[in-house]
């Protein structure tokens, strides 16, 4: 199933009416799910749009909130409130977009995060919510020549309840085989981010709608299916044309050409 990552539309979700219009538009494109990330009108202590109101609009447009990106400190320190937030949305998956700066950028910081996250993951799981980690490229640093990457640590030591919200663009950008990575993560990748990489004259490699770049999607999607991916979340951090057109192009390629 295919969902739209609302980080792509972050400039259009700063107000309630803008957010609602975005939900309508992605529903009309054919999307059946969304990931709620960087939705400005839902942020802050007194948000314009509550989780309850967002759920009303999701139901109105027959969309499921398949995932969120949340602040790690809130997940760790306000776990009950975060659980209630996700239950209201009808969402059973949350992820963070990277380690907070207090963990540093070395492998021991990654290992400390695994220890700190374990009890939080247990609490979330008890209430039916899965926890994932969204990668960029820096997780594939090797501190020692020929040694493991930081991401290798997540795979080897994270355990079956530490899910991996793999981002195809950033994996490729790090020089790692995307399909090969999925082959190592069976059962731990229910939600992933799909985005393509296009080489543009004068700009070099840039993010692109799925199917408009150079990633080998036939092989990647076969590996995704074997690994147990449930939701293919289309995300494009940056774009060279209208982001709604980019989302529509990605959906058409995945749904109509590849049959996702």
One Martini backbone bead per residue (centre of mass of N, CA, C, O) as a GRO file, in nm:
protein
  260
    1UNK     BB    1   0.101   0.033   0.014
    2UNK     BB    2   0.031   0.388  -0.029
    3UNK     BB    3   0.202   0.679   0.095
    4UNK     BB    4   0.216   1.014   0.225
    5UNK     BB    5   0.463   1.239   0.305
    6UNK     BB    6   0.422   1.547   0.477
    7UNK     BB    7   0.702   1.670   0.449
    8UNK     BB    8   0.663   1.746   0.150
    9UNK     BB    9   0.408   1.955   0.264
   10UNK     BB   10   0.503   2.164   0.491
   11UNK     BB   11   0.423   2.446   0.348
   12UNK     BB   12   0.090   2.349   0.359
   13UNK     BB   13   0.059   2.279   0.704
   14UNK     BB   14   0.036   2.546   0.894
   15UNK     BB   15  -0.270   2.513   0.850
   16UNK     BB   16  -0.571   2.376   0.863
   17UNK     BB   17  -0.673   2.424   0.569
   18UNK     BB   18  -0.412   2.323   0.435
   19UNK     BB   19  -0.414   2.037   0.548
   20UNK     BB   20  -0.690   1.949   0.442
   21UNK     BB   21  -0.620   1.992   0.143
   22UNK     BB   22  -0.396   1.780   0.133
   23UNK     BB   23  -0.571   1.539   0.197
   24UNK     BB   24  -0.753   1.564  -0.046
   25UNK     BB   25  -0.540   1.547  -0.272
   26UNK     BB   26  -0.413   1.266  -0.204
   27UNK     BB   27  -0.677   1.111  -0.227
   28UNK     BB   28  -0.732   1.185  -0.530
   29UNK     BB   29  -0.468   1.033  -0.631
   30UNK     BB   30  -0.489   0.739  -0.433
   31UNK     BB   31  -0.422   0.756  -0.158
   32UNK     BB   32  -0.446   0.566   0.171
   33UNK     BB   33  -0.196   0.719   0.306
   34UNK     BB   34  -0.016   0.871   0.589
   35UNK     BB   35   0.249   1.080   0.703
   36UNK     BB   36   0.298   1.260   1.007
   37UNK     BB   37   0.511   1.535   0.926
   38UNK     BB   38   0.555   1.860   0.975
   39UNK     BB   39   0.276   1.963   1.102
   40UNK     BB   40   0.228   2.273   1.206
   41UNK     BB   41  -0.084   2.270   1.314
   42UNK     BB   42   0.014   2.025   1.536
   43UNK     BB   43   0.194   2.206   1.694
   44UNK     BB   44   0.240   2.241   2.016
   45UNK     BB   45   0.051   2.308   2.304
   46UNK     BB   46  -0.179   2.471   2.104
   47UNK     BB   47  -0.312   2.342   1.856
   48UNK     BB   48  -0.511   2.388   1.588
   49UNK     BB   49  -0.469   2.070   1.543
   50UNK     BB   50  -0.585   1.791   1.655
   51UNK     BB   51  -0.599   1.459   1.665
   52UNK     BB   52  -0.908   1.445   1.643
   53UNK     BB   53  -0.938   1.625   1.392
   54UNK     BB   54  -0.751   1.470   1.209
   55UNK     BB   55  -0.922   1.211   1.217
   56UNK     BB   56  -1.169   1.326   1.082
   57UNK     BB   57  -1.024   1.392   0.813
   58UNK     BB   58  -0.919   1.115   0.749
   59UNK     BB   59  -1.199   0.983   0.732
   60UNK     BB   60  -1.321   1.165   0.515
   61UNK     BB   61  -1.065   1.072   0.308
   62UNK     BB   62  -0.980   0.777   0.350
   63UNK     BB   63  -0.738   0.780   0.567
   64UNK     BB   64  -0.428   0.657   0.690
   65UNK     BB   65  -0.223   0.662   0.965
   66UNK     BB   66   0.089   0.494   0.938
   67UNK     BB   67   0.269   0.745   1.047
   68UNK     BB   68   0.533   0.900   1.238
   69UNK     BB   69   0.712   1.187   1.356
   70UNK     BB   70   0.899   1.213   1.658
   71UNK     BB   71   1.011   1.314   1.951
   72UNK     BB   72   1.221   1.155   2.155
   73UNK     BB   73   1.170   1.296   2.429
   74UNK     BB   74   0.865   1.247   2.425
   75UNK     BB   75   0.868   0.941   2.407
   76UNK     BB   76   1.037   0.906   2.677
   77UNK     BB   77   0.871   1.126   2.880
   78UNK     BB   78   0.566   1.106   2.713
   79UNK     BB   79   0.442   0.824   2.651
   80UNK     BB   80   0.140   0.837   2.715
   81UNK     BB   81   0.071   1.077   2.530
   82UNK     BB   82   0.171   0.938   2.270
   83UNK     BB   83  -0.023   0.705   2.277
   84UNK     BB   84  -0.283   0.872   2.265
   85UNK     BB   85  -0.224   1.014   2.001
   86UNK     BB   86  -0.214   0.751   1.826
   87UNK     BB   87  -0.490   0.638   1.894
   88UNK     BB   88  -0.651   0.876   1.779
   89UNK     BB   89  -0.527   0.838   1.484
   90UNK     BB   90  -0.482   0.525   1.423
   91UNK     BB   91  -0.171   0.470   1.502
   92UNK     BB   92   0.109   0.203   1.493
   93UNK     BB   93   0.350   0.419   1.406
   94UNK     BB   94   0.680   0.528   1.501
   95UNK     BB   95   0.940   0.780   1.444
   96UNK     BB   96   1.270   0.879   1.393
   97UNK     BB   97   1.506   1.109   1.217
   98UNK     BB   98   1.719   1.068   1.450
   99UNK     BB   99   1.959   1.154   1.650
  100UNK     BB  100   2.026   1.318   1.909
  101UNK     BB  101   2.296   1.518   1.997
  102UNK     BB  102   2.359   1.373   2.282
  103UNK     BB  103   2.481   1.106   2.126
  104UNK     BB  104   2.621   1.182   1.891
  105UNK     BB  105   2.847   1.016   1.621
  106UNK     BB  106   2.907   0.750   1.760
  107UNK     BB  107   2.882   0.416   1.831
  108UNK     BB  108   2.825   0.456   2.138
  109UNK     BB  109   2.573   0.629   2.098
  110UNK     BB  110   2.408   0.412   1.954
  111UNK     BB  111   2.421   0.209   2.186
  112UNK     BB  112   2.286   0.390   2.398
  113UNK     BB  113   2.020   0.418   2.247
  114UNK     BB  114   1.939   0.124   2.262
  115UNK     BB  115   1.913   0.121   2.568
  116UNK     BB  116   1.708   0.361   2.601
  117UNK     BB  117   1.480   0.245   2.401
  118UNK     BB  118   1.380  -0.027   2.511
  119UNK     BB  119   1.158   0.064   2.726
  120UNK     BB  120   0.992   0.231   2.525
  121UNK     BB  121   0.924   0.007   2.328
  122UNK     BB  122   0.774  -0.168   2.533
  123UNK     BB  123   0.547   0.036   2.595
  124UNK     BB  124   0.443   0.070   2.309
  125UNK     BB  125   0.384  -0.228   2.247
  126UNK     BB  126   0.168  -0.269   2.476
  127UNK     BB  127  -0.008  -0.038   2.291
  128UNK     BB  128   0.039  -0.103   1.968
  129UNK     BB  129   0.333   0.034   1.913
  130UNK     BB  130   0.569   0.109   1.682
  131UNK     BB  131   0.931   0.138   1.636
  132UNK     BB  132   1.141   0.370   1.448
  133UNK     BB  133   1.422   0.428   1.217
  134UNK     BB  134   1.546   0.702   1.035
  135UNK     BB  135   1.753   0.739   0.769
  136UNK     BB  136   2.048   0.837   0.640
  137UNK     BB  137   2.390   0.844   0.566
  138UNK     BB  138   2.562   0.854   0.844
  139UNK     BB  139   2.499   0.552   0.945
  140UNK     BB  140   2.742   0.447   0.725
  141UNK     BB  141   2.970   0.477   0.898
  142UNK     BB  142   3.322   0.402   0.937
  143UNK     BB  143   3.548   0.405   1.195
  144UNK     BB  144   3.670   0.142   1.071
  145UNK     BB  145   3.845  -0.018   0.860
  146UNK     BB  146   3.617  -0.273   0.778
  147UNK     BB  147   3.402  -0.208   0.960
  148UNK     BB  148   3.125  -0.126   1.103
  149UNK     BB  149   2.841   0.026   1.094
  150UNK     BB  150   2.597   0.183   1.259
  151UNK     BB  151   2.370   0.020   1.119
  152UNK     BB  152   2.474  -0.259   1.192
  153UNK     BB  153   2.399  -0.228   1.488
  154UNK     BB  154   2.095  -0.216   1.455
  155UNK     BB  155   2.068  -0.493   1.324
  156UNK     BB  156   2.226  -0.669   1.545
  157UNK     BB  157   2.106  -0.508   1.835
  158UNK     BB  158   1.798  -0.411   1.821
  159UNK     BB  159   1.596  -0.608   1.740
  160UNK     BB  160   1.266  -0.692   1.645
  161UNK     BB  161   1.145  -0.398   1.775
  162UNK     BB  162   1.357  -0.251   1.589
  163UNK     BB  163   1.275  -0.051   1.350
  164UNK     BB  164   1.323   0.017   0.984
  165UNK     BB  165   1.307   0.329   0.813
  166UNK     BB  166   1.379   0.308   0.512
  167UNK     BB  167   1.578   0.512   0.287
  168UNK     BB  168   1.655   0.490  -0.037
  169UNK     BB  169   1.822   0.739  -0.102
  170UNK     BB  170   2.028   0.734   0.141
  171UNK     BB  171   2.143   0.460   0.085
  172UNK     BB  172   2.250   0.522  -0.197
  173UNK     BB  173   2.418   0.775  -0.110
  174UNK     BB  174   2.608   0.578   0.074
  175UNK     BB  175   2.672   0.316  -0.118
  176UNK     BB  176   2.425   0.123  -0.082
  177UNK     BB  177   2.245  -0.152  -0.126
  178UNK     BB  178   1.914  -0.165  -0.115
  179UNK     BB  179   1.830  -0.461  -0.153
  180UNK     BB  180   2.047  -0.577   0.040
  181UNK     BB  181   1.936  -0.445   0.295
  182UNK     BB  182   1.657  -0.580   0.300
  183UNK     BB  183   1.776  -0.873   0.325
  184UNK     BB  184   1.868  -0.794   0.639
  185UNK     BB  185   1.541  -0.693   0.734
  186UNK     BB  186   1.348  -0.903   0.802
  187UNK     BB  187   1.055  -0.793   0.975
  188UNK     BB  188   1.169  -0.458   1.006
  189UNK     BB  189   0.989  -0.315   0.737
  190UNK     BB  190   0.681  -0.189   0.731
  191UNK     BB  191   0.812   0.106   0.691
  192UNK     BB  192   0.889   0.317   0.409
  193UNK     BB  193   1.104   0.517   0.201
  194UNK     BB  194   1.033   0.657  -0.122
  195UNK     BB  195   1.305   0.759  -0.338
  196UNK     BB  196   1.475   0.928  -0.585
  197UNK     BB  197   1.762   0.954  -0.823
  198UNK     BB  198   1.881   1.238  -0.996
  199UNK     BB  199   2.068   1.358  -1.273
  200UNK     BB  200   2.171   1.699  -1.295
  201UNK     BB  201   2.270   1.945  -1.470
  202UNK     BB  202   2.481   2.124  -1.241
  203UNK     BB  203   2.371   1.946  -0.965
  204UNK     BB  204   2.347   1.655  -0.978
  205UNK     BB  205   2.226   1.481  -0.729
  206UNK     BB  206   1.870   1.433  -0.685
  207UNK     BB  207   1.563   1.444  -0.593
  208UNK     BB  208   1.289   1.223  -0.698
  209UNK     BB  209   1.054   1.086  -0.841
  210UNK     BB  210   0.932   0.794  -0.876
  211UNK     BB  211   1.086   0.689  -1.190
  212UNK     BB  212   1.291   0.957  -1.256
  213UNK     BB  213   1.540   0.793  -1.198
  214UNK     BB  214   1.813   0.539  -1.104
  215UNK     BB  215   1.664   0.341  -0.951
  216UNK     BB  216   1.613  -0.017  -0.907
  217UNK     BB  217   1.291  -0.103  -0.861
  218UNK     BB  218   1.249  -0.400  -0.915
  219UNK     BB  219   1.457  -0.503  -0.703
  220UNK     BB  220   1.363  -0.345  -0.458
  221UNK     BB  221   1.062  -0.447  -0.446
  222UNK     BB  222   1.128  -0.743  -0.417
  223UNK     BB  223   1.277  -0.707  -0.145
  224UNK     BB  224   1.044  -0.578   0.008
  225UNK     BB  225   0.844  -0.809  -0.010
  226UNK     BB  226   1.030  -1.022   0.130
  227UNK     BB  227   1.059  -0.831   0.402
  228UNK     BB  228   0.753  -0.703   0.470
  229UNK     BB  229   0.629  -0.466   0.339
  230UNK     BB  230   0.343  -0.246   0.382
  231UNK     BB  231   0.459   0.059   0.342
  232UNK     BB  232   0.484   0.308   0.084
  233UNK     BB  233   0.655   0.608   0.139
  234UNK     BB  234   0.630   0.910  -0.007
  235UNK     BB  235   0.931   1.107  -0.048
  236UNK     BB  236   1.031   1.472  -0.075
  237UNK     BB  237   1.237   1.706   0.037
  238UNK     BB  238   1.302   1.790  -0.260
  239UNK     BB  239   1.217   2.013  -0.544
  240UNK     BB  240   1.169   2.121  -0.904
  241UNK     BB  241   0.858   2.112  -0.845
  242UNK     BB  242   0.559   2.047  -0.780
  243UNK     BB  243   0.479   1.842  -0.513
  244UNK     BB  244   0.208   1.727  -0.614
  245UNK     BB  245   0.320   1.624  -0.881
  246UNK     BB  246   0.526   1.434  -0.756
  247UNK     BB  247   0.326   1.254  -0.601
  248UNK     BB  248   0.164   1.168  -0.852
  249UNK     BB  249   0.397   1.037  -1.007
  250UNK     BB  250   0.474   0.825  -0.797
  251UNK     BB  251   0.204   0.682  -0.781
  252UNK     BB  252   0.180   0.600  -1.078
  253UNK     BB  253   0.432   0.422  -1.085
  254UNK     BB  254   0.367   0.225  -0.852
  255UNK     BB  255   0.064   0.146  -0.927
  256UNK     BB  256   0.064   0.123  -1.255
  257UNK     BB  257   0.352  -0.004  -1.329
  258UNK     BB  258   0.424  -0.191  -1.053
  259UNK     BB  259   0.177  -0.279  -0.858
  260UNK     BB  260   0.161  -0.178  -0.542
   0.00000   0.00000   0.00000
